[in-house]
Short mmCIF file of N, CA and C in Angstrom, two decimals:
data_model
loop_
_atom_site.label_atom_id
_atom_site.label_comp_id
_atom_site.label_asym_id
_atom_site.label_seq_id
_atom_site.Cartn_x
_atom_site.Cartn_y
_atom_site.Cartn_z
N MET A 1 0.50 -1.14 -0.09
CA MET A 1 -0.05 0.23 -0.30
C MET A 1 0.98 1.42 -0.21
N SER A 2 0.23 2.37 -1.13
CA SER A 2 1.55 3.11 -0.59
C SER A 2 1.04 4.47 0.33
N THR A 3 1.86 5.64 0.42
CA THR A 3 1.10 6.38 1.39
C THR A 3 -0.41 7.06 0.54
N LEU A 4 -0.15 7.30 -0.78
CA LEU A 4 -1.24 8.12 -0.65
C LEU A 4 -2.73 6.89 -0.54
N ASP A 5 -2.44 5.19 -0.58
CA ASP A 5 -3.82 5.02 -0.32
C ASP A 5 -4.13 4.26 1.12
N ALA A 6 -2.87 5.04 2.02
CA ALA A 6 -3.16 4.32 3.68
C ALA A 6 -3.68 5.48 4.21
N GLU A 7 -5.30 4.30 5.02
CA GLU A 7 -6.17 5.33 5.53
C GLU A 7 -5.26 6.29 6.35
N LYS A 8 -6.36 7.96 5.89
CA LYS A 8 -6.23 8.56 7.76
C LYS A 8 -7.15 8.35 8.32
N ARG A 9 -6.31 8.74 9.87
CA ARG A 9 -6.45 7.86 10.89
C ARG A 9 -6.75 9.24 11.45
N ILE A 10 -6.86 9.23 13.24
CA ILE A 10 -7.83 10.04 13.96
C ILE A 10 -7.46 9.94 14.87
N THR A 11 -7.23 10.26 16.80
CA THR A 11 -7.12 10.00 18.03
C THR A 11 -8.24 11.76 18.17
N LEU A 12 -9.19 11.44 18.89
CA LEU A 12 -9.38 12.53 19.48
C LEU A 12 -10.43 11.40 20.95
N GLU A 13 -9.90 12.84 21.81
CA GLU A 13 -10.74 12.87 23.20
C GLU A 13 -11.28 14.24 23.48
N LEU A 14 -12.55 13.34 23.98
CA LEU A 14 -13.67 14.56 23.89
C LEU A 14 -14.25 14.65 25.67
N GLU A 15 -13.95 15.89 26.08
CA GLU A 15 -14.89 16.45 27.25
C GLU A 15 -15.48 17.42 27.28
N HIS A 16 -16.89 17.23 27.09
CA HIS A 16 -17.07 18.53 27.76
C HIS A 16 -19.18 17.80 28.49
N PRO A 17 -19.48 19.15 29.96
CA PRO A 17 -20.51 18.77 30.05
C PRO A 17 -21.91 17.99 30.00
N ALA A 18 -21.69 17.36 28.47
CA ALA A 18 -22.80 16.58 28.61
C ALA A 18 -22.68 15.43 28.10
N GLY A 19 -21.45 15.21 28.62
CA GLY A 19 -20.31 14.07 28.44
C GLY A 19 -18.72 13.37 27.29
N SER A 20 -18.66 12.50 27.03
CA SER A 20 -16.91 12.49 26.71
C SER A 20 -17.18 11.90 25.37
N MET A 21 -15.97 11.09 24.75
CA MET A 21 -15.91 9.94 24.09
C MET A 21 -14.45 10.24 23.72
N LYS A 22 -13.64 9.22 23.52
CA LYS A 22 -12.91 8.54 23.10
C LYS A 22 -12.97 7.63 21.79
N PHE A 23 -12.08 7.83 20.92
CA PHE A 23 -12.46 7.01 19.63
C PHE A 23 -10.43 7.30 18.56
N ASP A 24 -10.62 6.28 18.00
CA ASP A 24 -9.18 6.40 17.27
C ASP A 24 -10.07 5.09 16.87
N GLY A 25 -9.39 5.71 15.11
CA GLY A 25 -10.31 5.27 14.15
C GLY A 25 -10.07 6.18 12.48
N ASN A 26 -10.72 5.91 11.77
CA ASN A 26 -10.84 6.34 10.35
C ASN A 26 -10.95 8.27 9.99
N LEU A 27 -10.78 8.53 9.31
CA LEU A 27 -11.10 10.40 10.40
C LEU A 27 -11.68 11.13 9.28
N ALA A 28 -12.58 10.36 9.16
CA ALA A 28 -13.74 10.68 8.62
C ALA A 28 -14.98 10.72 9.12
N GLU A 29 -14.12 9.37 9.99
CA GLU A 29 -16.06 9.06 10.90
C GLU A 29 -16.12 9.82 12.55
N GLY A 30 -14.43 9.94 12.67
CA GLY A 30 -13.90 10.52 14.30
C GLY A 30 -14.39 11.88 13.85
N LEU A 31 -14.39 12.57 12.83
CA LEU A 31 -14.26 14.19 12.04
C LEU A 31 -16.36 14.06 12.83
N PHE A 32 -16.70 13.15 12.03
CA PHE A 32 -17.90 13.24 11.58
C PHE A 32 -19.00 12.90 13.40
N LEU A 33 -18.69 12.47 14.28
CA LEU A 33 -18.04 11.96 15.38
C LEU A 33 -18.52 13.44 16.46
N ALA A 34 -16.56 13.41 16.72
CA ALA A 34 -17.21 14.62 17.04
C ALA A 34 -17.90 16.09 16.79
N ALA A 35 -18.27 16.15 15.39
CA ALA A 35 -18.73 17.24 14.80
C ALA A 35 -20.73 16.67 15.73
N ARG A 36 -21.06 15.83 16.26
CA ARG A 36 -22.23 15.49 16.84
C ARG A 36 -22.29 15.92 17.92
N HIS A 37 -21.17 16.83 18.90
CA HIS A 37 -21.00 17.04 20.00
C HIS A 37 -21.01 18.51 19.47
N LEU A 38 -21.38 19.55 18.66
CA LEU A 38 -21.11 20.71 19.43
C LEU A 38 -22.80 21.03 18.20
N THR A 39 -22.73 22.15 19.13
CA THR A 39 -24.13 22.85 19.20
C THR A 39 -25.07 23.44 17.66
N GLY A 40 -26.08 23.14 17.21
CA GLY A 40 -26.43 23.56 15.85
C GLY A 40 -26.16 25.23 15.20
N GLN A 41 -25.16 25.84 15.77
CA GLN A 41 -24.93 26.73 15.24
C GLN A 41 -23.30 26.95 14.86
N GLU A 42 -23.40 25.81 16.21
CA GLU A 42 -21.17 25.14 15.42
C GLU A 42 -21.20 24.95 14.47
N ARG A 43 -22.42 23.80 14.51
CA ARG A 43 -22.11 22.61 12.87
C ARG A 43 -22.47 23.53 11.71
N LEU A 44 -23.36 24.81 11.58
CA LEU A 44 -23.39 25.77 10.49
C LEU A 44 -22.51 26.34 10.48
N ASP A 45 -22.19 26.70 11.43
CA ASP A 45 -21.07 27.29 11.17
C ASP A 45 -18.93 26.93 10.40
N LEU A 46 -19.88 25.07 11.26
CA LEU A 46 -18.00 23.94 10.58
C LEU A 46 -18.88 24.12 9.32
N ILE A 47 -19.89 23.32 8.84
CA ILE A 47 -20.29 23.39 7.16
C ILE A 47 -20.14 24.48 6.56
N GLU A 48 -20.19 25.34 6.98
CA GLU A 48 -19.52 26.84 5.84
C GLU A 48 -18.82 26.81 5.91
N ARG A 49 -17.34 26.94 6.44
CA ARG A 49 -16.09 26.82 6.48
C ARG A 49 -15.92 25.35 5.61
N LEU A 50 -16.12 24.32 6.12
CA LEU A 50 -16.29 22.99 4.81
C LEU A 50 -16.61 24.15 3.41
N GLN A 51 -17.25 24.22 3.69
CA GLN A 51 -18.12 24.31 2.22
C GLN A 51 -16.76 25.38 1.06
N ALA A 52 -16.30 26.59 1.86
CA ALA A 52 -15.64 27.58 1.86
C ALA A 52 -14.22 26.75 1.19
N SER A 53 -13.38 26.11 2.08
CA SER A 53 -12.77 25.06 1.53
C SER A 53 -12.74 24.40 0.81
N HIS A 54 -13.97 23.51 0.63
CA HIS A 54 -13.95 23.05 -0.45
C HIS A 54 -13.89 23.56 -1.96
N ALA A 55 -14.17 24.42 -2.07
CA ALA A 55 -14.36 25.43 -3.42
C ALA A 55 -13.26 25.60 -3.62
N GLU A 56 -11.89 25.81 -2.82
CA GLU A 56 -11.03 26.51 -2.43
C GLU A 56 -10.32 25.62 -3.17
N LEU A 57 -9.98 24.87 -3.10
CA LEU A 57 -9.61 23.05 -3.24
C LEU A 57 -9.70 22.66 -4.42
N GLU A 58 -11.59 23.04 -5.07
CA GLU A 58 -11.28 22.65 -6.40
C GLU A 58 -11.57 23.45 -7.40
N ALA A 59 -11.45 24.71 -6.69
CA ALA A 59 -11.01 26.23 -7.74
C ALA A 59 -9.48 25.61 -8.04
N VAL A 60 -8.33 25.02 -7.69
CA VAL A 60 -6.54 24.45 -7.62
C VAL A 60 -6.74 23.64 -8.10
N GLY A 61 -7.76 22.33 -8.01
CA GLY A 61 -7.63 21.54 -8.98
C GLY A 61 -7.64 20.01 -7.98
N ARG A 62 -7.79 20.04 -6.70
CA ARG A 62 -7.18 19.32 -5.68
C ARG A 62 -8.52 18.45 -5.42
#
């Protein structure tokens, strides 16, 4: 497996008043699980940032 084919992984530990979580695994899955702990407005802000970043990456062909 080449470096480009290697799975992107994340390890995170989240603590907040509503609960906590630990995750070690696939990057996209970990980000999704962590995003579920955001408030509605925080999720909307994150979506906006991701969309802007996606548009920038598409413009340069990544």
